[in-house]
Tab-separated table of C-alpha atoms in Angstrom:
chain	number	residue	atom	x	y	z
T	1	MET	CA	0.000	0.000	0.000
T	2	ILE	CA	1.199	3.497	-0.831
T	3	PHE	CA	0.430	6.414	1.483
T	4	GLY	CA	0.535	10.129	0.754
T	5	LYS	CA	-1.919	10.116	-2.165
T	6	ARG	CA	-4.967	11.285	-0.173
T	7	GLN	CA	-6.117	7.784	0.609
T	8	SER	CA	-6.798	6.182	3.969
T	9	GLY	CA	-4.281	3.898	5.635
T	10	PRO	CA	-2.502	3.186	8.951
T	11	LEU	CA	-0.548	6.429	8.981
T	12	GLU	CA	-3.604	8.520	8.163
T	13	GLU	CA	-5.431	6.887	11.046
T	14	LYS	CA	-2.627	7.944	13.389
T	15	ALA	CA	-2.103	11.452	12.093
T	16	GLY	CA	-5.588	12.356	10.895
T	17	MET	CA	-6.445	13.815	7.508
T	18	ALA	CA	-5.959	17.480	6.660
T	19	GLY	CA	-6.933	19.422	3.573
T	20	GLU	CA	-3.621	21.173	3.343
T	21	SER	CA	-3.649	22.926	-0.003
T	22	MET	CA	-1.090	25.616	-0.711
T	23	SER	CA	-1.828	29.151	0.385
T	24	SER	CA	-0.017	32.332	-0.572
T	25	GLY	CA	3.491	30.941	-0.321
T	26	ALA	CA	5.627	27.851	-0.727
T	27	TRP	CA	8.988	26.479	0.380
T	28	MET	CA	12.163	25.314	-1.321
T	29	SER	CA	14.146	22.526	0.335
T	30	SER	CA	17.843	21.723	0.056
T	31	LEU	CA	17.278	18.306	1.648
T	32	LYS	CA	19.183	16.592	-1.155
T	33	SER	CA	22.306	18.579	-0.240
T	34	ASN	CA	22.139	17.588	3.429
T	35	GLN	CA	25.020	15.121	3.607
T	36	GLN	CA	24.326	14.278	7.242
T	37	ILE	CA	21.310	12.164	6.319
T	38	GLY	CA	23.431	10.271	3.814
T	39	ASP	CA	26.357	9.524	6.109
T	40	ASP	CA	27.181	5.901	6.853
T	41	GLN	CA	24.110	4.633	8.715
T	42	GLY	CA	25.421	1.139	9.498
T	43	VAL	CA	22.963	-0.425	7.055
T	44	ARG	CA	23.125	-2.629	3.996
T	45	VAL	CA	20.651	-2.583	1.111
T	46	LYS	CA	19.137	-5.220	-1.126
T	47	PHE	CA	17.886	-4.183	-4.545
T	48	PHE	CA	15.540	-6.324	-6.604
T	49	GLY	CA	17.463	-8.812	-8.727
T	50	HIS	CA	20.685	-8.295	-6.773
T	51	ASP	CA	22.331	-9.785	-3.703
T	52	TRP	CA	22.595	-7.986	-0.373
T	53	GLU	CA	25.279	-5.332	-0.221
T	54	PRO	CA	28.184	-6.319	2.059
T	55	ALA	CA	28.092	-5.333	5.737
T	56	THR	CA	30.866	-2.766	5.497
T	57	SER	CA	31.366	0.993	5.558
T	58	LYS	CA	33.075	0.799	2.191
T	59	VAL	CA	30.729	2.173	-0.478
T	60	PRO	CA	29.770	-0.744	-2.742
T	61	LEU	CA	29.675	-0.645	-6.524
T	62	THR	CA	26.117	0.247	-7.521
T	63	PRO	CA	24.638	-1.784	-10.405
T	64	ASP	CA	23.871	0.154	-13.593
T	65	ASP	CA	20.109	-0.453	-13.441
T	66	VAL	CA	20.011	0.845	-9.849
T	67	LEU	CA	22.036	3.930	-10.823
T	68	ALA	CA	19.579	4.671	-13.643
T	69	ASN	CA	16.657	4.513	-11.232
T	70	MET	CA	18.498	6.658	-8.693
T	71	ARG	CA	18.999	9.319	-11.357
T	72	LEU	CA	15.331	9.378	-12.350
T	73	TYR	CA	14.258	9.268	-8.698
T	74	GLY	CA	16.542	12.224	-7.979
T	75	GLN	CA	14.797	14.210	-10.706
T	76	GLY	CA	11.353	13.611	-9.191
T	77	HIS	CA	10.104	10.743	-11.337
T	78	ALA	CA	7.998	8.168	-9.488
T	79	ARG	CA	9.536	4.700	-9.483
T	80	GLN	CA	7.766	1.355	-9.502
T	81	ARG	CA	8.207	-0.840	-6.422
T	82	ASP	CA	10.770	-3.093	-8.112
T	83	GLN	CA	12.788	-0.027	-9.139
T	84	LEU	CA	13.268	0.967	-5.502
T	85	PRO	CA	15.251	-0.817	-2.776
T	86	GLU	CA	13.730	-4.170	-1.854
T	87	SER	CA	14.775	-4.127	1.806
T	88	LEU	CA	17.318	-2.890	4.321
T	89	ALA	CA	19.265	-4.499	7.155
T	90	VAL	CA	21.017	-2.886	10.122
T	91	TRP	CA	24.477	-4.343	10.678
T	92	ASP	CA	25.858	-1.603	12.988
T	93	GLU	CA	23.405	-0.683	15.744
T	94	ARG	CA	25.633	2.070	17.133
T	95	ARG	CA	25.653	3.968	13.857
T	96	PHE	CA	22.017	3.348	13.064
T	97	ARG	CA	20.903	4.771	16.418
T	98	LYS	CA	22.150	8.154	15.149
T	99	ALA	CA	19.830	8.068	12.129
T	100	GLY	CA	16.863	10.406	12.369
T	101	ASP	CA	13.349	10.244	10.948
T	102	ILE	CA	14.763	10.547	7.437
T	103	PHE	CA	17.946	9.049	6.007
T	104	SER	CA	19.222	8.246	2.558
T	105	VAL	CA	20.449	5.043	0.956
T	106	GLY	CA	20.359	6.654	-2.485
T	107	PHE	CA	16.587	6.729	-1.903
T	108	PHE	CA	14.966	8.425	1.102
T	109	VAL	CA	13.659	6.335	4.009
T	110	VAL	CA	11.324	7.952	6.560
T	111	ARG	CA	9.767	6.924	9.857
T	112	GLY	CA	8.261	8.293	13.074
T	113	ARG	CA	6.649	11.723	13.274
T	114	LEU	CA	7.967	12.679	9.865
T	115	ALA	CA	6.228	9.724	8.208
T	116	GLU	CA	3.013	10.534	10.069
T	117	THR	CA	3.226	14.161	8.938
T	118	LEU	CA	3.988	13.395	5.296
T	119	ALA	CA	1.100	10.926	5.186
T	120	ARG	CA	-1.350	13.809	5.754
T	121	PHE	CA	-0.358	15.452	2.469
T	122	ASP	CA	-0.649	14.838	-1.253
T	123	LEU	CA	2.772	13.566	-2.306
T	124	GLY	CA	1.831	13.038	-5.937
T	125	GLU	CA	2.184	9.874	-7.953
T	126	GLY	CA	4.705	8.401	-5.518
T	127	GLY	CA	3.901	8.538	-1.814
T	128	LEU	CA	5.055	6.533	1.186
T	129	ILE	CA	5.704	2.847	0.552
T	130	PRO	CA	6.046	0.407	3.481
T	131	PHE	CA	9.665	-0.733	3.562
T	132	PRO	CA	10.999	-3.874	5.292
T	133	VAL	CA	13.983	-3.275	7.560
T	134	TYR	CA	15.710	-6.213	9.244
T	135	GLN	CA	18.205	-6.797	11.983
T	136	ALA	CA	21.703	-8.062	11.200
T	137	ASP	CA	20.492	-11.638	10.625
T	138	LEU	CA	18.567	-10.437	7.514
T	139	ALA	CA	15.414	-12.118	8.831
T	140	THR	CA	14.265	-10.535	12.123
T	141	PRO	CA	12.224	-7.346	11.557
T	142	TYR	CA	13.799	-4.230	13.021
T	143	PRO	CA	11.469	-2.467	15.497
T	144	GLY	CA	9.308	0.304	14.072
T	145	GLU	CA	7.674	1.215	10.778
T	146	PHE	CA	9.745	2.433	7.840
T	147	PHE	CA	8.672	3.884	4.507
T	148	LEU	CA	10.329	4.736	1.209
T	149	LEU	CA	9.576	8.293	0.111
T	150	ASN	CA	8.716	7.873	-3.558
T	151	PHE	CA	8.471	11.151	-5.463
T	152	GLY	CA	6.115	11.740	-8.345
T	153	CYS	CA	5.394	15.346	-9.235
T	154	ILE	CA	7.278	17.766	-11.497
T	155	LYS	CA	6.053	21.318	-12.058
T	156	ASN	CA	7.169	24.254	-14.180
T	157	SER	CA	6.424	27.232	-11.962
T	158	ILE	CA	9.873	28.701	-11.217
T	159	LEU	CA	10.261	32.313	-12.393
T	160	VAL	CA	13.999	32.198	-12.930
T	161	ASP	CA	14.327	35.821	-14.064
T	162	ARG	CA	12.809	36.920	-10.746
T	163	CYS	CA	14.910	34.690	-8.480
T	164	GLU	CA	17.662	36.596	-6.742
T	165	ASP	CA	20.470	34.055	-7.111
T	166	ALA	CA	19.692	31.957	-10.212
T	167	ARG	CA	22.685	30.667	-12.134
T	168	LYS	CA	22.885	28.508	-15.233
T	169	PHE	CA	23.950	24.956	-14.441
T	170	VAL	CA	23.635	22.696	-17.489
T	171	VAL	CA	21.473	22.149	-20.562
T	172	ASP	CA	19.579	18.864	-20.491
T	173	LYS	CA	20.717	16.930	-23.565
T	174	ALA	CA	17.440	15.075	-24.039
T	175	SER	CA	15.056	18.020	-23.763
T	176	GLY	CA	17.297	21.006	-24.495
T	177	LEU	CA	16.005	22.594	-21.287
T	178	GLN	CA	18.280	24.975	-19.386
T	179	ILE	CA	18.709	23.725	-15.806
T	180	TRP	CA	19.418	26.310	-13.106
T	181	HIS	CA	21.086	26.451	-9.723
T	182	ILE	CA	18.839	28.386	-7.330
T	183	ASN	CA	20.428	29.936	-4.223
T	184	ARG	CA	23.740	28.233	-4.787
T	185	SER	CA	25.786	31.002	-3.177
T	186	LYS	CA	23.087	33.027	-1.426
T	187	SER	CA	21.101	30.656	0.753
T	188	ALA	CA	18.500	33.288	1.622
T	189	GLY	CA	18.096	34.734	-1.879
T	190	GLU	CA	14.490	35.351	-2.884
T	191	VAL	CA	12.862	32.485	-4.776
T	192	VAL	CA	9.792	33.324	-6.848
T	193	LEU	CA	7.234	30.884	-8.240
T	194	SER	CA	4.221	31.468	-10.458
T	195	SER	CA	0.666	30.712	-9.336
T	196	GLN	CA	0.967	27.343	-11.108
T	197	ALA	CA	2.861	26.164	-8.023
T	198	GLN	CA	-0.381	26.330	-6.058
T	199	GLY	CA	-2.040	23.513	-7.970
T	200	GLY	CA	-1.458	19.820	-7.481
T	201	PRO	CA	0.598	17.906	-4.894
T	202	ASP	CA	2.233	19.408	-1.813
T	203	LEU	CA	5.681	18.012	-2.665
T	204	TRP	CA	7.286	18.432	-6.068
T	205	PHE	CA	10.352	19.077	-8.199
T	206	GLU	CA	10.778	21.966	-10.613
T	207	GLU	CA	11.844	20.698	-14.036
T	208	ALA	CA	14.312	23.546	-14.580
T	209	VAL	CA	15.876	23.539	-11.078
T	210	HIS	CA	18.810	21.372	-10.017
T	211	ASN	CA	18.765	19.355	-6.797
T	212	LYS	CA	15.928	21.096	-4.933
T	213	LEU	CA	12.565	20.000	-3.579
T	214	PHE	CA	9.549	22.294	-3.321
T	215	LEU	CA	6.783	22.156	-0.743
T	216	SER	CA	3.389	23.733	-0.257
T	217	ASP	CA	3.049	26.355	2.433
T	218	ALA	CA	1.116	23.919	4.646
T	219	LEU	CA	3.614	21.080	4.302
T	220	GLY	CA	6.547	23.395	5.018
T	221	GLN	CA	4.821	24.712	8.124
T	222	ALA	CA	4.029	21.175	9.253
T	223	LEU	CA	7.705	20.210	8.964
T	224	LEU	CA	8.682	23.266	10.989
T	225	ASP	CA	6.128	22.288	13.631
T	226	ILE	CA	7.817	18.917	14.176
T	227	GLY	CA	11.313	20.397	14.216
T	228	MET	CA	12.384	19.230	10.743
T	229	GLY	CA	13.085	22.674	9.273
T	230	GLU	CA	16.861	22.417	9.617
T	231	VAL	CA	16.957	18.880	8.245
T	232	PHE	CA	14.987	19.903	5.153
T	233	ARG	CA	16.903	23.219	4.906
T	234	LEU	CA	13.823	25.232	4.048
T	235	THR	CA	13.809	28.547	2.186
T	236	ARG	CA	10.635	30.590	1.864
T	237	CYS	CA	9.316	31.105	-1.681
T	238	ARG	CA	7.070	33.890	-2.900
T	239	ILE	CA	4.153	33.295	-5.237
T	240	ALA	CA	3.999	36.054	-7.845
């Protein structure tokens, strides 16, 4: 079952439903640049069609098909279940105890209050997917509920010429689209979106923006309320 697509489920029952549509503003997140949530978590991953990664801190060689899915995932494209990690196992308890409510294994894993909060919002085509996490024996379930955060919404609402610190990054070879860095050197530079940002899911990517997530006003406020503002590295956006 996938949560975060305005359907009922265990997380919705815990957190309650909310009609959080965007209001007069939005938020930009530099979550993908937060290296702390990608530090060695003491875990090993199994991808569909592949063996378990070794229980070591040494970064393993990632298979080509997994890399391709990571790239598309990182651009905001929803992935099918067999294109995401199959399962996870904790081999170093000491390191894993430092992991918060969101951590990355190339794909984002969420739990706790963050998962409950995200489940109240429209996350687009993706959503929250229950994710099996095991103890070191690869068989005993690890305590708690874990979910893969599967993206699935791409918008075109950024007003680049009105953003204070927009810089050209690269031209996408397939589409010919100019991709931009937003707030690369000025973390508090003004970010301006068109009113098109106010329609659709509460979590999305902008097609022309590199490495950023965008959130509705309500979702951004909800993350601040549970103390996740610094983790998501939120910047206020203005709707023109």
